[in-house]
Amino acid sequence: MNVKSIFFFSGINGPKQKGNQSLKNTLEGYIESGYRVYVFDMLSSTDPTFAFKQLEEKKNFFHIGMPNVLLSLLKRLAILAKRRKSHSRALNSSYGIPPSIESVIDLGNSEITAAQIYTARLYTIFEIIRSSLFVWLIRPEIIYGFEIYGAQAASFWKRFGYSKKVILRFMGTYITEGNRSNPFIRYHLRCLGGASDGIVMTNDGTRGDEVLQSLNIPNSRIFFAINGVDGNIRASSIEAIRNARDKMNPQNRKYIAGIFNRFYPFKRIDRAIRLHQQWRKNGIDVQLAIAGHGGPLVQQLHSLVENLDTGNYVTWLDSIPHSEMAAHYQACDVSLLMNDYANMGNQLMENLFLGVPVLAVDDGKNSVVFGDCPYARFSTPSLLSNISLNEISRLKIDAGRYSNSSLVPWTVRIAREIEWVQEL
């Protein structure tokens, strides 16, 4: 019996030890389904931030990465190419903290940088050359391009006339009507519209289905799905929750509100800080715990807390290992999702799965899918800022088990994807 093979082109994206587990769960899903999985990327197997050692213990996993020396050279080439272009500054460099709780940052101008684009271009050329021999020798059943780094390399094989399936995978979009003419966004659009047999697009509140439809991609070629709940997210011990609560709430206040995000503009940590200030004015004894790492707004957010004179009511934590996230979620009386968009990502599913009360900005998707959850509220920032002590108490009373056909483990989510891919 011939074992089917799948090639993943993923650039600088890898199966992480911490943070977003989507790629790792995808790889494991295809392995468990009987595929021989080959991952082509720009990463070293020895990098401790990635889960290559865990995956390499599995019989049908093969990693074709890069030595650190070659990776450093590629990064240097990307930086040199970036400096030669007048429009090469990061898009988010001109963004500060929005002036009010209702202000909205133009999504798409938040995270994409020139360095990412040039790295993706260089990687595409490199991967097409490197993978050529592997493609013709192994003849994989599927070539799978992950995000902007892998999409162009995978699309090349479809344009070249490769007879097997080519799948593109995106974790969401950065695209609005207002930024489509931006050169960085145009590159992202070219990746989305690349040659393929099918596109897997995460339904995270960024309206990726609408973006794909605007590129005249038929629905029959789109798998638009919410992520699954990672297997490591499970009820924590009382001791683990108590330890997390002590760390998040050193002042021993009655309630804890937690927000777990990087310090990027559209993540809207500032909105949580202003909400928290208003809740205190409403007489709620609440500590705000902010956990994240990296991003251009670190100093500005600290300054905002100082200016609002709420420093004693705010706890700053570093990034939290994924294995400890469940305990920190469960230590919260409310978990906050304040993004301008993409409030239907992994954090929402994980909190709902664990029975943790959630307050989220309504991105037009989350309220439709999960609006019936008794311990979640999806609303405008202004209405969320007026929440009362009674409302928080009500959320805590209603917290617990919740069933929804979209709230499934990653094993179920990836099985649905694989079935769709096989039927294309």
CSV table of C-alpha atoms in Angstrom, one decimal:
chain,number,residue,atom,x,y,z
A,1,MET,CA,0.0,0.0,0.0
A,2,ASN,CA,1.4,3.4,-1.0
A,3,VAL,CA,1.6,6.0,1.7
A,4,LYS,CA,0.4,9.4,0.5
A,5,SER,CA,2.9,12.3,1.0
A,6,ILE,CA,2.2,16.0,1.7
A,7,PHE,CA,4.7,18.9,1.4
A,8,PHE,CA,4.3,21.9,3.7
A,9,PHE,CA,6.1,25.1,2.6
A,10,SER,CA,6.0,27.5,5.6
A,11,GLY,CA,9.0,29.9,5.5
A,12,ILE,CA,9.6,31.3,9.0
A,13,ASN,CA,6.4,29.8,10.4
A,14,GLY,CA,6.9,26.7,12.4
A,15,PRO,CA,5.1,24.4,14.8
A,16,LYS,CA,5.5,26.4,18.0
A,17,GLN,CA,6.2,25.2,21.5
A,18,LYS,CA,4.2,28.2,22.8
A,19,GLY,CA,1.5,30.5,21.4
A,20,ASN,CA,-0.6,29.6,18.4
A,21,GLN,CA,-0.7,25.9,18.0
A,22,SER,CA,-2.5,25.8,14.6
A,23,LEU,CA,0.4,24.7,12.4
A,24,LYS,CA,1.5,22.1,14.9
A,25,ASN,CA,-2.0,20.7,15.2
A,26,THR,CA,-2.4,20.7,11.4
A,27,LEU,CA,0.8,18.7,10.9
A,28,GLU,CA,-0.2,16.2,13.6
A,29,GLY,CA,-3.6,15.9,12.0
A,30,TYR,CA,-2.2,14.9,8.6
A,31,ILE,CA,0.3,12.5,10.2
A,32,GLU,CA,-2.5,10.8,12.2
A,33,SER,CA,-4.5,10.5,8.9
A,34,GLY,CA,-1.8,8.4,7.4
A,35,TYR,CA,0.2,11.0,5.4
A,36,ARG,CA,3.9,11.1,5.2
A,37,VAL,CA,4.5,14.8,6.2
A,38,TYR,CA,7.5,16.8,4.8
A,39,VAL,CA,8.0,20.3,6.2
A,40,PHE,CA,10.1,22.7,4.2
A,41,ASP,CA,10.9,26.0,6.0
A,42,MET,CA,13.6,28.5,6.9
A,43,LEU,CA,14.1,27.1,10.5
A,44,SER,CA,16.6,25.0,12.2
A,45,SER,CA,15.5,21.8,13.9
A,46,THR,CA,17.6,22.8,16.9
A,47,ASP,CA,15.6,26.0,17.5
A,48,PRO,CA,14.1,25.4,21.0
A,49,THR,CA,11.1,27.7,20.3
A,50,PHE,CA,9.7,25.1,17.9
A,51,ALA,CA,8.3,21.6,18.4
A,52,PHE,CA,10.4,19.8,15.8
A,53,LYS,CA,11.8,17.3,18.3
A,54,GLN,CA,8.3,16.3,19.4
A,55,LEU,CA,7.2,15.9,15.8
A,56,GLU,CA,10.3,14.0,14.7
A,57,GLU,CA,9.4,11.3,17.2
A,58,LYS,CA,6.5,10.5,14.9
A,59,LYS,CA,7.2,7.9,12.2
A,60,ASN,CA,6.0,9.9,9.2
A,61,PHE,CA,7.4,13.3,9.9
A,62,PHE,CA,10.4,14.8,8.0
A,63,HIS,CA,11.8,18.3,8.5
A,64,ILE,CA,13.8,19.9,5.7
A,65,GLY,CA,14.9,23.2,7.3
A,66,MET,CA,17.9,25.5,7.1
A,67,PRO,CA,21.2,25.7,9.0
A,68,ASN,CA,21.3,28.8,11.2
A,69,VAL,CA,24.1,30.3,9.1
A,70,LEU,CA,22.1,30.1,5.9
A,71,LEU,CA,19.0,31.5,7.7
A,72,SER,CA,21.1,34.5,9.0
A,73,LEU,CA,22.3,35.2,5.4
A,74,LEU,CA,18.8,35.1,4.1
A,75,LYS,CA,17.7,37.6,6.8
A,76,ARG,CA,20.6,39.9,5.9
A,77,LEU,CA,19.6,39.8,2.2
A,78,ALA,CA,16.0,40.7,3.2
A,79,ILE,CA,17.2,43.7,5.3
A,80,LEU,CA,19.5,44.9,2.4
A,81,ALA,CA,16.7,44.7,-0.1
A,82,LYS,CA,14.4,46.5,2.3
A,83,ARG,CA,16.8,49.4,2.7
A,84,ARG,CA,16.9,49.9,-1.1
A,85,LYS,CA,13.2,50.7,-1.2
A,86,SER,CA,11.9,54.2,-0.2
A,87,HIS,CA,8.6,52.7,1.0
A,88,SER,CA,10.2,50.1,3.1
A,89,ARG,CA,9.3,51.2,6.6
A,90,ALA,CA,7.0,49.1,8.7
A,91,LEU,CA,3.4,50.1,8.3
A,92,ASN,CA,2.7,50.2,12.0
A,93,SER,CA,5.5,52.7,12.7
A,94,SER,CA,3.2,55.7,12.3
A,95,TYR,CA,0.5,54.3,14.7
A,96,GLY,CA,0.2,55.2,18.3
A,97,ILE,CA,-2.5,54.6,20.8
A,98,PRO,CA,-5.9,55.6,19.5
A,99,PRO,CA,-7.4,58.7,21.1
A,100,SER,CA,-10.6,57.1,22.4
A,101,ILE,CA,-12.2,53.8,23.4
A,102,GLU,CA,-14.3,53.8,20.2
A,103,SER,CA,-11.5,54.7,17.8
A,104,VAL,CA,-10.7,52.1,15.2
A,105,ILE,CA,-7.3,51.4,13.7
A,106,ASP,CA,-7.3,50.6,10.0
A,107,LEU,CA,-6.7,46.9,10.0
A,108,GLY,CA,-4.0,45.8,7.5
A,109,ASN,CA,-1.7,48.6,8.6
A,110,SER,CA,-0.9,46.9,11.8
A,111,GLU,CA,1.7,44.1,11.4
A,112,ILE,CA,2.9,43.6,7.8
A,113,THR,CA,6.3,45.0,7.3
A,114,ALA,CA,8.7,45.4,4.4
A,115,ALA,CA,11.1,42.9,5.9
A,116,GLN,CA,8.4,40.2,6.0
A,117,ILE,CA,7.6,40.8,2.3
A,118,TYR,CA,11.2,40.7,1.1
A,119,THR,CA,11.9,37.7,3.3
A,120,ALA,CA,8.9,35.9,1.7
A,121,ARG,CA,10.1,36.8,-1.8
A,122,LEU,CA,13.6,35.5,-1.2
A,123,TYR,CA,12.2,32.4,0.5
A,124,THR,CA,9.9,31.7,-2.5
A,125,ILE,CA,12.8,31.7,-4.9
A,126,PHE,CA,14.9,29.5,-2.6
A,127,GLU,CA,12.1,27.0,-1.9
A,128,ILE,CA,11.1,26.6,-5.6
A,129,ILE,CA,14.7,25.7,-6.4
A,130,ARG,CA,15.3,23.5,-3.3
A,131,SER,CA,12.0,21.6,-3.5
A,132,SER,CA,12.3,20.8,-7.2
A,133,LEU,CA,14.2,17.6,-6.8
A,134,PHE,CA,12.0,16.5,-3.9
A,135,VAL,CA,8.8,17.1,-5.8
A,136,TRP,CA,9.8,15.1,-8.8
A,137,LEU,CA,11.3,12.2,-6.8
A,138,ILE,CA,8.5,11.9,-4.2
A,139,ARG,CA,5.5,13.2,-6.2
A,140,PRO,CA,3.5,14.3,-3.1
A,141,GLU,CA,-0.3,14.0,-3.2
A,142,ILE,CA,-0.6,17.5,-1.8
A,143,ILE,CA,1.6,20.6,-1.8
A,144,TYR,CA,0.5,22.9,1.0
A,145,GLY,CA,1.6,26.6,1.1
A,146,PHE,CA,1.3,28.1,4.6
A,147,GLU,CA,0.7,31.9,4.8
A,148,ILE,CA,2.5,34.5,2.6
A,149,TYR,CA,5.8,32.6,3.0
A,150,GLY,CA,4.6,29.4,1.5
A,151,ALA,CA,1.8,30.4,-0.7
A,152,GLN,CA,3.8,31.7,-3.7
A,153,ALA,CA,6.2,28.7,-3.7
A,154,ALA,CA,3.2,26.3,-3.6
A,155,SER,CA,1.3,28.3,-6.3
A,156,PHE,CA,4.4,28.0,-8.6
A,157,TRP,CA,3.8,24.2,-8.9
A,158,LYS,CA,0.2,24.7,-9.8
A,159,ARG,CA,1.1,27.2,-12.5
A,160,PHE,CA,3.9,24.9,-13.7
A,161,GLY,CA,1.3,22.2,-14.3
A,162,TYR,CA,1.8,19.9,-11.4
A,163,SER,CA,-1.0,17.4,-11.6
A,164,LYS,CA,-1.6,16.7,-7.9
A,165,LYS,CA,-3.4,19.1,-5.4
A,166,VAL,CA,-2.1,22.4,-4.3
A,167,ILE,CA,-3.6,23.9,-1.2
A,168,LEU,CA,-3.0,27.4,0.3
A,169,ARG,CA,-3.6,28.1,4.0
A,170,PHE,CA,-4.1,31.5,5.7
A,171,MET,CA,-4.8,32.3,9.3
A,172,GLY,CA,-6.8,35.4,8.5
A,173,THR,CA,-6.4,38.5,6.5
A,174,TYR,CA,-5.2,42.1,6.9
A,175,ILE,CA,-7.2,43.5,4.1
A,176,THR,CA,-9.8,46.3,4.0
A,177,GLU,CA,-11.3,48.4,1.2
A,178,GLY,CA,-9.1,51.2,2.4
A,179,ASN,CA,-5.7,49.6,2.1
A,180,ARG,CA,-5.8,47.4,-1.0
A,181,SER,CA,-3.6,49.8,-3.0
A,182,ASN,CA,-0.8,49.6,-0.4
A,183,PRO,CA,2.2,47.7,-1.9
A,184,PHE,CA,2.5,45.3,1.1
A,185,ILE,CA,-1.2,44.5,1.0
A,186,ARG,CA,-1.0,44.0,-2.8
A,187,TYR,CA,1.5,41.2,-2.2
A,188,HIS,CA,-0.8,39.6,0.3
A,189,LEU,CA,-3.6,39.8,-2.2
A,190,ARG,CA,-1.4,38.1,-4.8
A,191,CYS,CA,-0.8,35.3,-2.3
A,192,LEU,CA,-4.5,34.9,-1.6
A,193,GLY,CA,-5.3,34.8,-5.3
A,194,GLY,CA,-2.4,32.5,-6.2
A,195,ALA,CA,-3.0,29.4,-8.3
A,196,SER,CA,-4.3,26.5,-6.3
A,197,ASP,CA,-6.9,23.8,-6.1
A,198,GLY,CA,-8.3,25.0,-2.7
A,199,ILE,CA,-7.8,27.6,0.0
A,200,VAL,CA,-8.1,27.0,3.7
A,201,MET,CA,-9.0,30.3,5.4
A,202,THR,CA,-9.4,30.7,9.2
A,203,ASN,CA,-12.7,32.3,10.2
A,204,ASP,CA,-11.3,34.5,13.0
A,205,GLY,CA,-13.4,37.6,12.5
A,206,THR,CA,-11.3,39.2,9.7
A,207,ARG,CA,-13.8,38.3,7.0
A,208,GLY,CA,-11.4,36.3,5.0
A,209,ASP,CA,-14.3,34.6,3.1
A,210,GLU,CA,-15.4,38.0,1.8
A,211,VAL,CA,-11.9,38.9,0.8
A,212,LEU,CA,-11.5,35.7,-1.2
A,213,GLN,CA,-14.9,36.2,-2.8
A,214,SER,CA,-13.8,39.7,-3.9
A,215,LEU,CA,-10.9,37.9,-5.8
A,216,ASN,CA,-13.6,35.8,-7.7
A,217,ILE,CA,-12.6,32.6,-5.9
A,218,PRO,CA,-15.6,30.3,-6.0
A,219,ASN,CA,-16.9,29.0,-2.7
A,220,SER,CA,-16.3,25.4,-3.8
A,221,ARG,CA,-12.6,26.1,-3.5
A,222,ILE,CA,-12.8,27.7,-0.1
A,223,PHE,CA,-12.7,25.9,3.3
A,224,PHE,CA,-13.7,28.7,5.7
A,225,ALA,CA,-13.5,27.3,9.3
A,226,ILE,CA,-13.0,28.4,12.9
A,227,ASN,CA,-10.0,27.0,14.6
A,228,GLY,CA,-10.3,24.1,17.0
A,229,VAL,CA,-9.5,24.0,20.7
A,230,ASP,CA,-5.9,22.8,21.3
A,231,GLY,CA,-5.6,19.5,23.2
A,232,ASN,CA,-3.5,21.2,25.9
A,233,ILE,CA,-6.4,23.4,26.9
A,234,ARG,CA,-8.1,21.5,29.7
A,235,ALA,CA,-9.3,22.3,33.2
A,236,SER,CA,-6.4,23.1,35.6
A,237,SER,CA,-5.9,22.1,39.1
A,238,ILE,CA,-7.1,24.2,42.0
A,239,GLU,CA,-3.5,24.8,43.0
A,240,ALA,CA,-2.4,26.0,39.5
A,241,ILE,CA,-5.4,28.4,39.3
A,242,ARG,CA,-4.6,29.7,42.7
A,243,ASN,CA,-1.0,30.3,41.8
A,244,ALA,CA,-2.0,32.1,38.6
A,245,ARG,CA,-4.5,34.2,40.5
A,246,ASP,CA,-1.9,35.2,43.1
A,247,LYS,CA,0.5,36.3,40.4
A,248,MET,CA,-2.2,38.3,38.5
A,249,ASN,CA,-3.8,39.8,41.5
A,250,PRO,CA,-1.1,40.8,44.1
A,251,GLN,CA,-3.4,43.4,45.7
A,252,ASN,CA,-6.0,40.7,46.3
A,253,ARG,CA,-8.8,42.6,44.7
A,254,LYS,CA,-12.3,41.0,44.4
A,255,TYR,CA,-12.2,40.5,40.6
A,256,ILE,CA,-9.5,39.9,37.9
A,257,ALA,CA,-9.9,41.0,34.3
A,258,GLY,CA,-7.2,39.5,32.0
A,259,ILE,CA,-6.1,40.4,28.5
A,260,PHE,CA,-3.5,38.2,26.8
A,261,ASN,CA,-2.1,39.8,23.6
A,262,ARG,CA,1.0,41.2,22.1
A,263,PHE,CA,1.5,45.0,22.2
A,264,TYR,CA,0.4,45.8,18.6
A,265,PRO,CA,-2.0,48.5,17.6
A,266,PHE,CA,-5.0,46.5,16.5
A,267,LYS,CA,-4.8,44.2,19.6
A,268,ARG,CA,-6.1,47.2,21.5
A,269,ILE,CA,-4.6,46.7,25.0
A,270,ASP,CA,-5.3,50.5,25.4
A,271,ARG,CA,-9.0,49.8,25.1
A,272,ALA,CA,-8.8,47.3,28.0
A,273,ILE,CA,-7.0,49.9,30.1
A,274,ARG,CA,-9.7,52.5,29.5
A,275,LEU,CA,-12.5,49.9,30.2
A,276,HIS,CA,-10.8,49.0,33.4
A,277,GLN,CA,-10.6,52.7,34.5
A,278,GLN,CA,-14.3,53.1,33.8
A,279,TRP,CA,-15.2,49.9,35.8
A,280,ARG,CA,-13.3,51.2,38.8
A,281,LYS,CA,-15.4,54.4,38.5
A,282,ASN,CA,-18.4,52.2,38.5
A,283,GLY,CA,-17.3,50.9,41.9
A,284,ILE,CA,-15.9,47.5,40.8
A,285,ASP,CA,-12.9,46.4,42.7
A,286,VAL,CA,-11.0,44.8,39.8
A,287,GLN,CA,-7.4,44.2,39.0
A,288,LEU,CA,-6.4,44.3,35.3
A,289,ALA,CA,-3.7,41.6,34.3
A,290,ILE,CA,-2.0,42.3,31.0
A,291,ALA,CA,0.1,39.4,29.7
A,292,GLY,CA,2.0,39.6,26.4
A,293,HIS,CA,5.4,40.0,24.8
A,294,GLY,CA,6.7,42.2,22.1
A,295,GLY,CA,5.3,44.9,19.9
A,296,PRO,CA,5.8,48.6,19.2
A,297,LEU,CA,3.4,50.0,21.9
A,298,VAL,CA,5.0,48.7,25.1
A,299,GLN,CA,6.2,52.0,26.4
A,300,GLN,CA,3.1,53.9,25.2
A,301,LEU,CA,0.8,51.5,27.1
A,302,HIS,CA,2.8,51.8,30.3
A,303,SER,CA,2.6,55.6,29.9
A,304,LEU,CA,-1.2,55.4,29.4
A,305,VAL,CA,-1.5,53.4,32.7
A,306,GLU,CA,0.6,56.1,34.5
A,307,ASN,CA,-1.4,59.0,33.0
A,308,LEU,CA,-4.6,57.4,34.1
A,309,ASP,CA,-3.1,56.8,37.6
A,310,THR,CA,-4.2,53.2,37.6
A,311,GLY,CA,-0.7,51.6,38.1
A,312,ASN,CA,-1.6,50.0,41.4
A,313,TYR,CA,-4.6,48.3,39.7
A,314,VAL,CA,-2.7,46.9,36.7
A,315,THR,CA,-0.4,43.8,36.7
A,316,TRP,CA,2.1,43.4,33.9
A,317,LEU,CA,3.0,39.9,33.1
A,318,ASP,CA,5.4,38.5,30.4
A,319,SER,CA,4.3,36.0,27.8
A,320,ILE,CA,2.8,32.9,29.3
A,321,PRO,CA,3.8,29.4,28.2
A,322,HIS,CA,1.0,27.7,26.3
A,323,SER,CA,0.9,24.9,28.9
A,324,GLU,CA,0.0,27.4,31.6
A,325,MET,CA,-2.6,29.4,29.7
A,326,ALA,CA,-5.6,27.4,30.9
A,327,ALA,CA,-4.8,28.1,34.5
A,328,HIS,CA,-4.4,31.9,33.8
A,329,TYR,CA,-7.7,31.9,31.9
A,330,GLN,CA,-9.5,30.2,34.7
A,331,ALA,CA,-7.9,32.6,37.3
A,332,CYS,CA,-9.8,35.4,35.6
A,333,ASP,CA,-13.3,36.5,36.5
A,334,VAL,CA,-13.5,37.9,33.0
A,335,SER,CA,-11.3,37.5,30.0
A,336,LEU,CA,-11.1,40.4,27.5
A,337,LEU,CA,-10.9,40.4,23.7
A,338,MET,CA,-10.6,44.0,22.6
A,339,ASN,CA,-9.3,43.8,19.1
A,340,ASP,CA,-10.7,46.0,16.4
A,341,TYR,CA,-11.2,42.7,14.5
A,342,ALA,CA,-10.3,39.0,14.8
A,343,ASN,CA,-12.1,38.5,18.1
A,344,MET,CA,-13.1,34.9,17.1
A,345,GLY,CA,-9.6,33.4,17.3
A,346,ASN,CA,-8.1,30.8,19.6
A,347,GLN,CA,-8.5,32.8,22.8
A,348,LEU,CA,-12.3,33.0,22.5
A,349,MET,CA,-12.7,29.3,21.8
A,350,GLU,CA,-10.3,28.4,24.7
A,351,ASN,CA,-12.2,30.6,27.2
A,352,LEU,CA,-15.6,29.3,26.1
A,353,PHE,CA,-14.4,25.7,26.3
A,354,LEU,CA,-13.0,26.2,29.8
A,355,GLY,CA,-16.2,28.1,31.0
A,356,VAL,CA,-14.4,31.4,31.6
A,357,PRO,CA,-16.6,34.6,31.3
A,358,VAL,CA,-15.7,36.6,28.2
A,359,LEU,CA,-16.2,40.3,27.3
A,360,ALA,CA,-15.4,40.9,23.6
A,361,VAL,CA,-15.8,43.6,21.1
A,362,ASP,CA,-18.3,42.4,18.6
A,363,ASP,CA,-16.5,42.0,15.3
A,364,GLY,CA,-19.7,41.0,13.4
A,365,LYS,CA,-18.8,37.3,13.5
A,366,ASN,CA,-18.3,36.3,17.1
A,367,SER,CA,-21.8,37.4,18.2
A,368,VAL,CA,-23.4,35.4,15.4
A,369,VAL,CA,-21.6,32.2,16.1
A,370,PHE,CA,-21.3,32.3,19.9
A,371,GLY,CA,-24.0,34.9,20.9
A,372,ASP,CA,-26.0,32.2,22.8
A,373,CYS,CA,-23.2,31.6,25.3
A,374,PRO,CA,-24.7,32.6,28.7
A,375,TYR,CA,-21.3,33.8,30.1
A,376,ALA,CA,-20.1,35.8,27.1
A,377,ARG,CA,-21.0,39.3,26.0
A,378,PHE,CA,-20.2,40.7,22.5
A,379,SER,CA,-20.8,44.4,22.2
A,380,THR,CA,-19.4,47.8,21.4
A,381,PRO,CA,-16.6,49.2,23.5
A,382,SER,CA,-18.8,51.9,25.0
A,383,LEU,CA,-21.4,49.5,26.2
A,384,LEU,CA,-18.7,47.2,27.6
A,385,SER,CA,-17.2,50.1,29.6
A,386,ASN,CA,-20.6,50.6,31.4
A,387,ILE,CA,-20.7,47.0,32.7
A,388,SER,CA,-21.8,46.8,36.3
A,389,LEU,CA,-20.8,44.8,39.3
A,390,ASN,CA,-24.1,42.8,39.0
A,391,GLU,CA,-23.3,42.0,35.4
A,392,ILE,CA,-19.9,40.5,36.3
A,393,SER,CA,-21.5,38.5,39.1
A,394,ARG,CA,-24.1,37.2,36.6
A,395,LEU,CA,-21.4,36.1,34.1
A,396,LYS,CA,-19.7,34.2,36.9
A,397,ILE,CA,-22.9,32.5,38.0
A,398,ASP,CA,-23.6,31.4,34.4
A,399,ALA,CA,-20.1,30.2,33.7
A,400,GLY,CA,-19.6,26.5,33.0
A,401,ARG,CA,-20.3,24.0,30.3
A,402,TYR,CA,-21.4,25.3,26.9
A,403,SER,CA,-22.1,23.3,23.7
A,404,ASN,CA,-21.8,24.7,20.2
A,405,SER,CA,-21.2,22.8,17.0
A,406,SER,CA,-18.4,25.3,16.1
A,407,LEU,CA,-16.6,24.7,19.4
A,408,VAL,CA,-14.7,21.5,18.7
A,409,PRO,CA,-11.2,20.0,19.5
A,410,TRP,CA,-8.5,20.6,16.9
A,411,THR,CA,-8.6,16.9,16.1
A,412,VAL,CA,-12.2,17.3,14.8
A,413,ARG,CA,-11.4,20.6,13.0
A,414,ILE,CA,-8.4,19.1,11.1
A,415,ALA,CA,-10.3,16.0,10.3
A,416,ARG,CA,-12.9,18.2,8.6
A,417,GLU,CA,-10.2,19.9,6.6
A,418,ILE,CA,-8.6,16.7,5.5
A,419,GLU,CA,-11.9,15.3,4.4
A,420,TRP,CA,-12.5,18.5,2.3
A,421,VAL,CA,-9.1,18.4,0.8
A,422,GLN,CA,-9.5,14.8,-0.2
A,423,GLU,CA,-12.8,15.4,-1.9
A,424,LEU,CA,-11.6,18.4,-4.0
